[in-house]
Amino acid sequence: MSVNKPRGNTPRQKAEEATGSRFSLSFDWEQLFSSPKNTLAWGIFFILLGIFLEIAFLSYIITGLSDQSVIDGIGELSVRDAGRQTRNLFGVLGAVLSHFFIYRWFGVGALLLPLVPIVAGWKMAFGKEFLPLIRTTKEVVFFTIWISVLMGYVVMMSNTENNLSFVSGGIGYITNIFLFNWLKWGSVIPIIFALFVFAVFFYDARSAYESWQLKNAARQEAYGIKEEISDLGEEVAKKPADLKSDFVSVVDDTYDDLILEEVKPLPARTEDPGKDLKNGQAIYAPPVLAVSPPVMSADTKLELEVEDTTQLSEPVEEEYEDEGISTSILREFGQYDPTLDLPTYRFPTIDLLNEVIENQHEKVTHEELEGNKTKIVDTLGSYGINISKIKATIGPTVTLYEIIPEAGVRISKIKNLEGDIALSLAALGIRIIAPMPGRGTIGIEVPNKNRETVFVRSVLANERFQKSNYDLPIVLGKTISNEIHIVDLAKMPHLLMAGATGQGKSVGLNVILASLIYKKHPAELKFVLVDPKKVELTLFNKLERHFLAKLPNAEEAIITDTKKVIFTLNSLCIEMDSRYDLLKEAAVRNLKEYNAKFAQRRLNPEKGHRFLPYIVLVIDELADLMMTAGKEVETPIARLAQLARAVGIHLVVATQRPSVKVITGLIKANFPARLSFRVTSSIDSRTILDMGGAEQLVGQGDMLLAINSEVIRLQCPFIDTREIEDVCEYIGSQRGYDEAYALPEYEGEDATEGKADLNPDDFDTLLPDAARLIVTHQQGSTSLIQRKMKLGYNRAGRIMDQLEILGVVGPFTGSKARDVMFHDLSGLEEHLRVMGVS
């Protein structure tokens, strides 16, 4: 029997003819500056470079004239001879660099230039800035040139060009020659004007001057008040309590002492800025919100408002007539800052997380890459598919092999060989992406033999996350190209998660919560945590007075009871409707615009306006809620998913079983962002992602993220229980709010109607017997009443509702039996006698 041979050369022949043309490892140039070791090396290099330049410049100023002859004749001398004659501390190289920077260009102003590489190197080596890099660079560039020009004017006016020409440098001297030809001695005017312009635009001199005026005016008012109090004489000593009601507690100190005393943490601030003014409380200037904890110092700007004092004559300010708040409040006190409710709050530090442990063995060896490449080429070649190019990209969990087949090869043919390639590689799950979006290649993802663990500390300490300006930034993990993947939950706007048991779903939820906690202040974000398992989210109980929200009078902030979940979801719907009313009155379209307008003091708290924090609803297991409550849970979840985005309420819903009965079409349609860990079947993968592939994942945090038809493979960071405990303990030990964020109160319709219809005369005559039957069997079931008492379903259902009104059984819990409130007949009989039922 004849065997069809593949067209052209065989893969084995081509491998012998072209050794390295078809296989190349991508080199990540960013790794040269982003890895910790390289960053430390570059940082030390720049620090040493700055020190080298500074010492060389200082040495040139002292010995520069004697080295000038050597520099002029350096082309005729050997390096050895020039080095012997040079007096600069760093030899010929130091003399030459100093000659150009000082003599040719900037003069003594060049002494500032080494500061830039020192600051940059310090930041790269130690991850901290002792001076802001961008601001320092701007200042150094300006003052280097400005000092050169100023020194050129001094040298020219003093007629010392021959002796002190190096002080100004070539740039400063030539600039002054040009100015002197036009303005003579008046050339100093544009030099001074340039400094003034730089101060106005760079240092915002106008705002500083206005702040000084306000502070000076307040100081004069305070001194005036003190003089009036001193005239009261003995009446002050007799009635100190009367003074405390109108003035700050200590009146015998000077105004400077008063400022220092007011720096102590203030009590919780009211939401009404008008009330703060009437009570005479000092208001802090809003601190800049950053990951590092805010620091209160004695230099913090304070403004003092005192009643019944003479107002300074100022022009009348334009007012917002619709809100009734003057812009003078904004100018005098600054924007409203909700974080001042907890002025001493400190963000959790990275040190609370485990150290990043580098793998001792090599992650992916070159032999492993070559072996996988050969197997892929041979497998495809055996089916007549020749490859023109192959490229490998190493990731933490899988390695992506991108192949370009020769012309005439169908993509579907390669896609159908997924199982054959997996067999040849002996790997757990091969995923083929045919074609890869935007690349013109076909991707084959092969799991690594030695997987890399992505620690949560490495992603939260990443500069991209630290400097992200997202409203709700969350880190989901690392991509195949080892890049940190950060998304904005506020724009997603909801996230649907799925994954089989033990594949990393709960760890992923903890990483999402930790990401938000590390970036947001408690005044800006609240969590509603639903945990039907009762053990997964209990560690976050310590955050109750900081980040958690709950129903009024609820015992626990972590919701585990199904009935309370229904109440909470409906309460969130009420909160959503209330927020929409506030947005309508404020004439804005979303929460961000509303809070910005409120921060500018353009919304009156006396009309019900308040700062609205983001609310993130986290449900750890949706399947259990759908089984026990069904439509009672599905309806509010779907309503929140449809409408709550604009008012800052976002959902993160997770489930172990992504079936159509759990993730219904009504819920799924409003979750454009889906995240899937490994699932048990391709049907589950299509349910959650609308495509297969999740069943081919390797587990332990390996996941697929689908957003708007774009699928990305990620490795979820690992965070253990101890890390969560330490973070929660760090936050919980700080001063928080008096209680958790209160959601609107909600009562079930059945309970309200039942209380109104409580009339013993309307009770069924068989009610006492049914109550005894329920208590005897300890089973609150309607079917039990039907069977034992031989009643129809309708009458048995009415009796069960009446038992609930009497308090014999608990509320309806779906398919489960109702809870029985009495454990013996004696207690039941006493209760029935008190209720008038016998």
PDB file of C-alpha atoms in Angstrom, residues 519-679:
ATOM      1  CA  LYS A 519      -5.620  51.375  47.158  1.00  0.00           C
ATOM      2  CA  LYS A 520      -8.817  52.848  48.611  1.00  0.00           C
ATOM      3  CA  HIS A 521      -9.573  54.721  51.830  1.00  0.00           C
ATOM      4  CA  PRO A 522     -12.444  53.412  53.988  1.00  0.00           C
ATOM      5  CA  ALA A 523     -14.378  56.611  53.257  1.00  0.00           C
ATOM      6  CA  GLU A 524     -14.276  55.846  49.526  1.00  0.00           C
ATOM      7  CA  LEU A 525     -15.186  52.153  49.455  1.00  0.00           C
ATOM      8  CA  LYS A 526     -17.553  49.755  51.217  1.00  0.00           C
ATOM      9  CA  PHE A 527     -17.957  45.985  50.880  1.00  0.00           C
ATOM     10  CA  VAL A 528     -21.113  43.909  51.167  1.00  0.00           C
ATOM     11  CA  LEU A 529     -19.870  40.354  51.716  1.00  0.00           C
ATOM     12  CA  VAL A 530     -22.191  37.368  51.187  1.00  0.00           C
ATOM     13  CA  ASP A 531     -20.739  34.021  52.256  1.00  0.00           C
ATOM     14  CA  PRO A 532     -23.190  31.087  52.203  1.00  0.00           C
ATOM     15  CA  LYS A 533     -20.270  28.766  53.063  1.00  0.00           C
ATOM     16  CA  LYS A 534     -19.862  30.708  56.349  1.00  0.00           C
ATOM     17  CA  VAL A 535     -16.065  30.162  56.465  1.00  0.00           C
ATOM     18  CA  GLU A 536     -14.486  31.769  53.392  1.00  0.00           C
ATOM     19  CA  LEU A 537     -14.911  35.486  54.133  1.00  0.00           C
ATOM     20  CA  THR A 538     -15.030  35.446  57.939  1.00  0.00           C
ATOM     21  CA  LEU A 539     -11.453  36.770  58.089  1.00  0.00           C
ATOM     22  CA  PHE A 540     -12.715  40.159  56.914  1.00  0.00           C
ATOM     23  CA  ASN A 541     -14.933  40.589  59.999  1.00  0.00           C
ATOM     24  CA  LYS A 542     -12.268  42.805  61.563  1.00  0.00           C
ATOM     25  CA  LEU A 543     -12.875  45.405  58.849  1.00  0.00           C
ATOM     26  CA  GLU A 544     -16.465  46.004  59.986  1.00  0.00           C
ATOM     27  CA  ARG A 545     -15.915  49.552  61.266  1.00  0.00           C
ATOM     28  CA  HIS A 546     -13.804  50.504  58.245  1.00  0.00           C
ATOM     29  CA  PHE A 547     -14.831  48.855  54.986  1.00  0.00           C
ATOM     30  CA  LEU A 548     -17.983  46.802  55.578  1.00  0.00           C
ATOM     31  CA  ALA A 549     -21.639  47.700  55.074  1.00  0.00           C
ATOM     32  CA  LYS A 550     -24.629  45.913  56.595  1.00  0.00           C
ATOM     33  CA  LEU A 551     -28.315  46.234  57.403  1.00  0.00           C
ATOM     34  CA  PRO A 552     -29.306  48.280  60.460  1.00  0.00           C
ATOM     35  CA  ASN A 553     -29.339  46.241  63.696  1.00  0.00           C
ATOM     36  CA  ALA A 554     -27.714  43.257  61.942  1.00  0.00           C
ATOM     37  CA  GLU A 555     -25.551  41.218  64.285  1.00  0.00           C
ATOM     38  CA  GLU A 556     -22.816  40.315  61.797  1.00  0.00           C
ATOM     39  CA  ALA A 557     -21.511  42.192  58.784  1.00  0.00           C
ATOM     40  CA  ILE A 558     -20.678  38.977  56.875  1.00  0.00           C
ATOM     41  CA  ILE A 559     -24.035  37.711  55.576  1.00  0.00           C
ATOM     42  CA  THR A 560     -24.543  33.943  55.708  1.00  0.00           C
ATOM     43  CA  ASP A 561     -28.287  33.429  56.172  1.00  0.00           C
ATOM     44  CA  THR A 562     -30.332  33.146  52.974  1.00  0.00           C
ATOM     45  CA  LYS A 563     -33.191  35.289  54.258  1.00  0.00           C
ATOM     46  CA  LYS A 564     -30.775  38.053  55.251  1.00  0.00           C
ATOM     47  CA  VAL A 565     -29.182  37.811  51.811  1.00  0.00           C
ATOM     48  CA  ILE A 566     -32.566  38.503  50.225  1.00  0.00           C
ATOM     49  CA  PHE A 567     -33.101  41.470  52.545  1.00  0.00           C
ATOM     50  CA  THR A 568     -29.581  42.800  51.795  1.00  0.00           C
ATOM     51  CA  LEU A 569     -30.000  42.550  48.038  1.00  0.00           C
ATOM     52  CA  ASN A 570     -33.321  44.383  48.185  1.00  0.00           C
ATOM     53  CA  SER A 571     -31.756  46.950  50.505  1.00  0.00           C
ATOM     54  CA  LEU A 572     -29.047  47.559  47.895  1.00  0.00           C
ATOM     55  CA  CYS A 573     -31.797  48.113  45.325  1.00  0.00           C
ATOM     56  CA  ILE A 574     -33.296  50.766  47.625  1.00  0.00           C
ATOM     57  CA  GLU A 575     -29.846  52.344  48.016  1.00  0.00           C
ATOM     58  CA  MET A 576     -29.461  52.322  44.243  1.00  0.00           C
ATOM     59  CA  ASP A 577     -32.791  54.096  43.722  1.00  0.00           C
ATOM     60  CA  SER A 578     -31.910  56.642  46.409  1.00  0.00           C
ATOM     61  CA  ARG A 579     -28.580  57.389  44.743  1.00  0.00           C
ATOM     62  CA  TYR A 580     -30.259  57.855  41.380  1.00  0.00           C
ATOM     63  CA  ASP A 581     -32.546  60.449  42.977  1.00  0.00           C
ATOM     64  CA  LEU A 582     -29.491  62.312  44.288  1.00  0.00           C
ATOM     65  CA  LEU A 583     -27.827  62.187  40.867  1.00  0.00           C
ATOM     66  CA  LYS A 584     -30.992  63.520  39.278  1.00  0.00           C
ATOM     67  CA  GLU A 585     -31.163  66.462  41.684  1.00  0.00           C
ATOM     68  CA  ALA A 586     -27.453  67.186  41.145  1.00  0.00           C
ATOM     69  CA  ALA A 587     -27.856  67.053  37.325  1.00  0.00           C
ATOM     70  CA  VAL A 588     -25.012  64.558  36.846  1.00  0.00           C
ATOM     71  CA  ARG A 589     -24.839  61.195  35.130  1.00  0.00           C
ATOM     72  CA  ASN A 590     -22.629  59.031  37.323  1.00  0.00           C
ATOM     73  CA  LEU A 591     -21.123  58.711  40.776  1.00  0.00           C
ATOM     74  CA  LYS A 592     -17.738  60.162  39.829  1.00  0.00           C
ATOM     75  CA  GLU A 593     -19.273  63.406  38.576  1.00  0.00           C
ATOM     76  CA  TYR A 594     -21.533  63.587  41.639  1.00  0.00           C
ATOM     77  CA  ASN A 595     -18.692  63.193  44.156  1.00  0.00           C
ATOM     78  CA  ALA A 596     -16.567  65.711  42.242  1.00  0.00           C
ATOM     79  CA  LYS A 597     -19.384  68.231  42.429  1.00  0.00           C
ATOM     80  CA  PHE A 598     -19.923  67.503  46.120  1.00  0.00           C
ATOM     81  CA  ALA A 599     -16.179  67.891  46.804  1.00  0.00           C
ATOM     82  CA  GLN A 600     -16.316  71.328  45.179  1.00  0.00           C
ATOM     83  CA  ARG A 601     -19.028  72.225  47.727  1.00  0.00           C
ATOM     84  CA  ARG A 602     -21.618  72.802  45.010  1.00  0.00           C
ATOM     85  CA  LEU A 603     -24.195  70.476  46.623  1.00  0.00           C
ATOM     86  CA  ASN A 604     -25.965  71.376  49.854  1.00  0.00           C
ATOM     87  CA  PRO A 605     -25.956  68.647  52.540  1.00  0.00           C
ATOM     88  CA  GLU A 606     -29.066  70.240  54.076  1.00  0.00           C
ATOM     89  CA  LYS A 607     -30.939  69.076  50.968  1.00  0.00           C
ATOM     90  CA  GLY A 608     -29.910  65.448  51.518  1.00  0.00           C
ATOM     91  CA  HIS A 609     -26.699  65.416  49.517  1.00  0.00           C
ATOM     92  CA  ARG A 610     -23.757  63.452  50.886  1.00  0.00           C
ATOM     93  CA  PHE A 611     -20.515  61.918  49.712  1.00  0.00           C
ATOM     94  CA  LEU A 612     -21.271  58.519  48.162  1.00  0.00           C
ATOM     95  CA  PRO A 613     -18.649  55.755  48.523  1.00  0.00           C
ATOM     96  CA  TYR A 614     -18.321  52.915  46.059  1.00  0.00           C
ATOM     97  CA  ILE A 615     -20.093  49.725  47.136  1.00  0.00           C
ATOM     98  CA  VAL A 616     -18.775  46.334  46.000  1.00  0.00           C
ATOM     99  CA  LEU A 617     -21.082  43.352  46.523  1.00  0.00           C
ATOM    100  CA  VAL A 618     -19.152  40.069  46.774  1.00  0.00           C
ATOM    101  CA  ILE A 619     -21.061  36.755  46.620  1.00  0.00           C
ATOM    102  CA  ASP A 620     -18.851  33.735  47.201  1.00  0.00           C
ATOM    103  CA  GLU A 621     -21.301  31.007  46.137  1.00  0.00           C
ATOM    104  CA  LEU A 622     -24.231  31.911  43.924  1.00  0.00           C
ATOM    105  CA  ALA A 623     -25.336  28.309  43.331  1.00  0.00           C
ATOM    106  CA  ASP A 624     -26.379  27.814  46.969  1.00  0.00           C
ATOM    107  CA  LEU A 625     -28.475  30.999  46.911  1.00  0.00           C
ATOM    108  CA  MET A 626     -30.161  30.032  43.652  1.00  0.00           C
ATOM    109  CA  MET A 627     -31.027  26.594  45.027  1.00  0.00           C
ATOM    110  CA  THR A 628     -32.554  27.907  48.249  1.00  0.00           C
ATOM    111  CA  ALA A 629     -34.154  31.159  47.127  1.00  0.00           C
ATOM    112  CA  GLY A 630     -34.303  31.124  43.325  1.00  0.00           C
ATOM    113  CA  LYS A 631     -36.201  34.101  41.927  1.00  0.00           C
ATOM    114  CA  GLU A 632     -35.964  36.022  45.201  1.00  0.00           C
ATOM    115  CA  VAL A 633     -32.205  36.232  44.654  1.00  0.00           C
ATOM    116  CA  GLU A 634     -32.105  36.333  40.867  1.00  0.00           C
ATOM    117  CA  THR A 635     -34.381  39.358  40.502  1.00  0.00           C
ATOM    118  CA  PRO A 636     -32.442  41.854  42.699  1.00  0.00           C
ATOM    119  CA  ILE A 637     -29.082  40.613  41.368  1.00  0.00           C
ATOM    120  CA  ALA A 638     -30.232  41.122  37.781  1.00  0.00           C
ATOM    121  CA  ARG A 639     -31.633  44.545  38.659  1.00  0.00           C
ATOM    122  CA  LEU A 640     -28.404  45.640  40.328  1.00  0.00           C
ATOM    123  CA  ALA A 641     -26.360  44.333  37.402  1.00  0.00           C
ATOM    124  CA  GLN A 642     -28.531  46.287  34.963  1.00  0.00           C
ATOM    125  CA  LEU A 643     -28.702  49.646  36.714  1.00  0.00           C
ATOM    126  CA  ALA A 644     -26.223  49.977  39.583  1.00  0.00           C
ATOM    127  CA  ARG A 645     -23.124  50.786  37.539  1.00  0.00           C
ATOM    128  CA  ALA A 646     -23.763  54.522  37.256  1.00  0.00           C
ATOM    129  CA  VAL A 647     -24.261  54.939  41.026  1.00  0.00           C
ATOM    130  CA  GLY A 648     -21.081  53.122  42.047  1.00  0.00           C
ATOM    131  CA  ILE A 649     -22.485  49.720  43.062  1.00  0.00           C
ATOM    132  CA  HIS A 650     -20.520  46.860  41.491  1.00  0.00           C
ATOM    133  CA  LEU A 651     -20.917  43.088  41.764  1.00  0.00           C
ATOM    134  CA  VAL A 652     -18.367  40.284  42.034  1.00  0.00           C
ATOM    135  CA  VAL A 653     -20.251  36.977  41.877  1.00  0.00           C
ATOM    136  CA  ALA A 654     -18.569  33.563  42.104  1.00  0.00           C
ATOM    137  CA  THR A 655     -19.875  30.017  41.761  1.00  0.00           C
ATOM    138  CA  GLN A 656     -18.512  26.480  41.639  1.00  0.00           C
ATOM    139  CA  ARG A 657     -21.105  25.192  39.229  1.00  0.00           C
ATOM    140  CA  PRO A 658     -21.576  27.457  36.169  1.00  0.00           C
ATOM    141  CA  SER A 659     -24.741  25.749  34.912  1.00  0.00           C
ATOM    142  CA  VAL A 660     -27.608  27.498  33.151  1.00  0.00           C
ATOM    143  CA  LYS A 661     -29.780  26.995  36.234  1.00  0.00           C
ATOM    144  CA  VAL A 662     -27.322  29.006  38.339  1.00  0.00           C
ATOM    145  CA  ILE A 663     -26.042  31.529  35.804  1.00  0.00           C
ATOM    146  CA  THR A 664     -29.328  32.304  34.149  1.00  0.00           C
ATOM    147  CA  GLY A 665     -29.601  34.291  30.953  1.00  0.00           C
ATOM    148  CA  LEU A 666     -30.947  37.307  32.867  1.00  0.00           C
ATOM    149  CA  ILE A 667     -27.863  37.393  35.095  1.00  0.00           C
ATOM    150  CA  LYS A 668     -25.337  36.475  32.423  1.00  0.00           C
ATOM    151  CA  ALA A 669     -26.457  39.190  30.000  1.00  0.00           C
ATOM    152  CA  ASN A 670     -25.384  41.923  32.432  1.00  0.00           C
ATOM    153  CA  PHE A 671     -21.920  40.541  33.237  1.00  0.00           C
ATOM    154  CA  PRO A 672     -19.681  41.367  30.252  1.00  0.00           C
ATOM    155  CA  ALA A 673     -16.565  40.451  32.242  1.00  0.00           C
ATOM    156  CA  ARG A 674     -16.186  36.752  33.055  1.00  0.00           C
ATOM    157  CA  LEU A 675     -13.340  35.004  34.834  1.00  0.00           C
ATOM    158  CA  SER A 676     -13.004  31.229  34.769  1.00  0.00           C
ATOM    159  CA  PHE A 677     -10.659  28.952  36.627  1.00  0.00           C
ATOM    160  CA  ARG A 678     -10.474  25.310  35.644  1.00  0.00           C
ATOM    161  CA  VAL A 679     -13.914  23.704  35.222  1.00  0.00           C
TER     162      VAL A 679
END
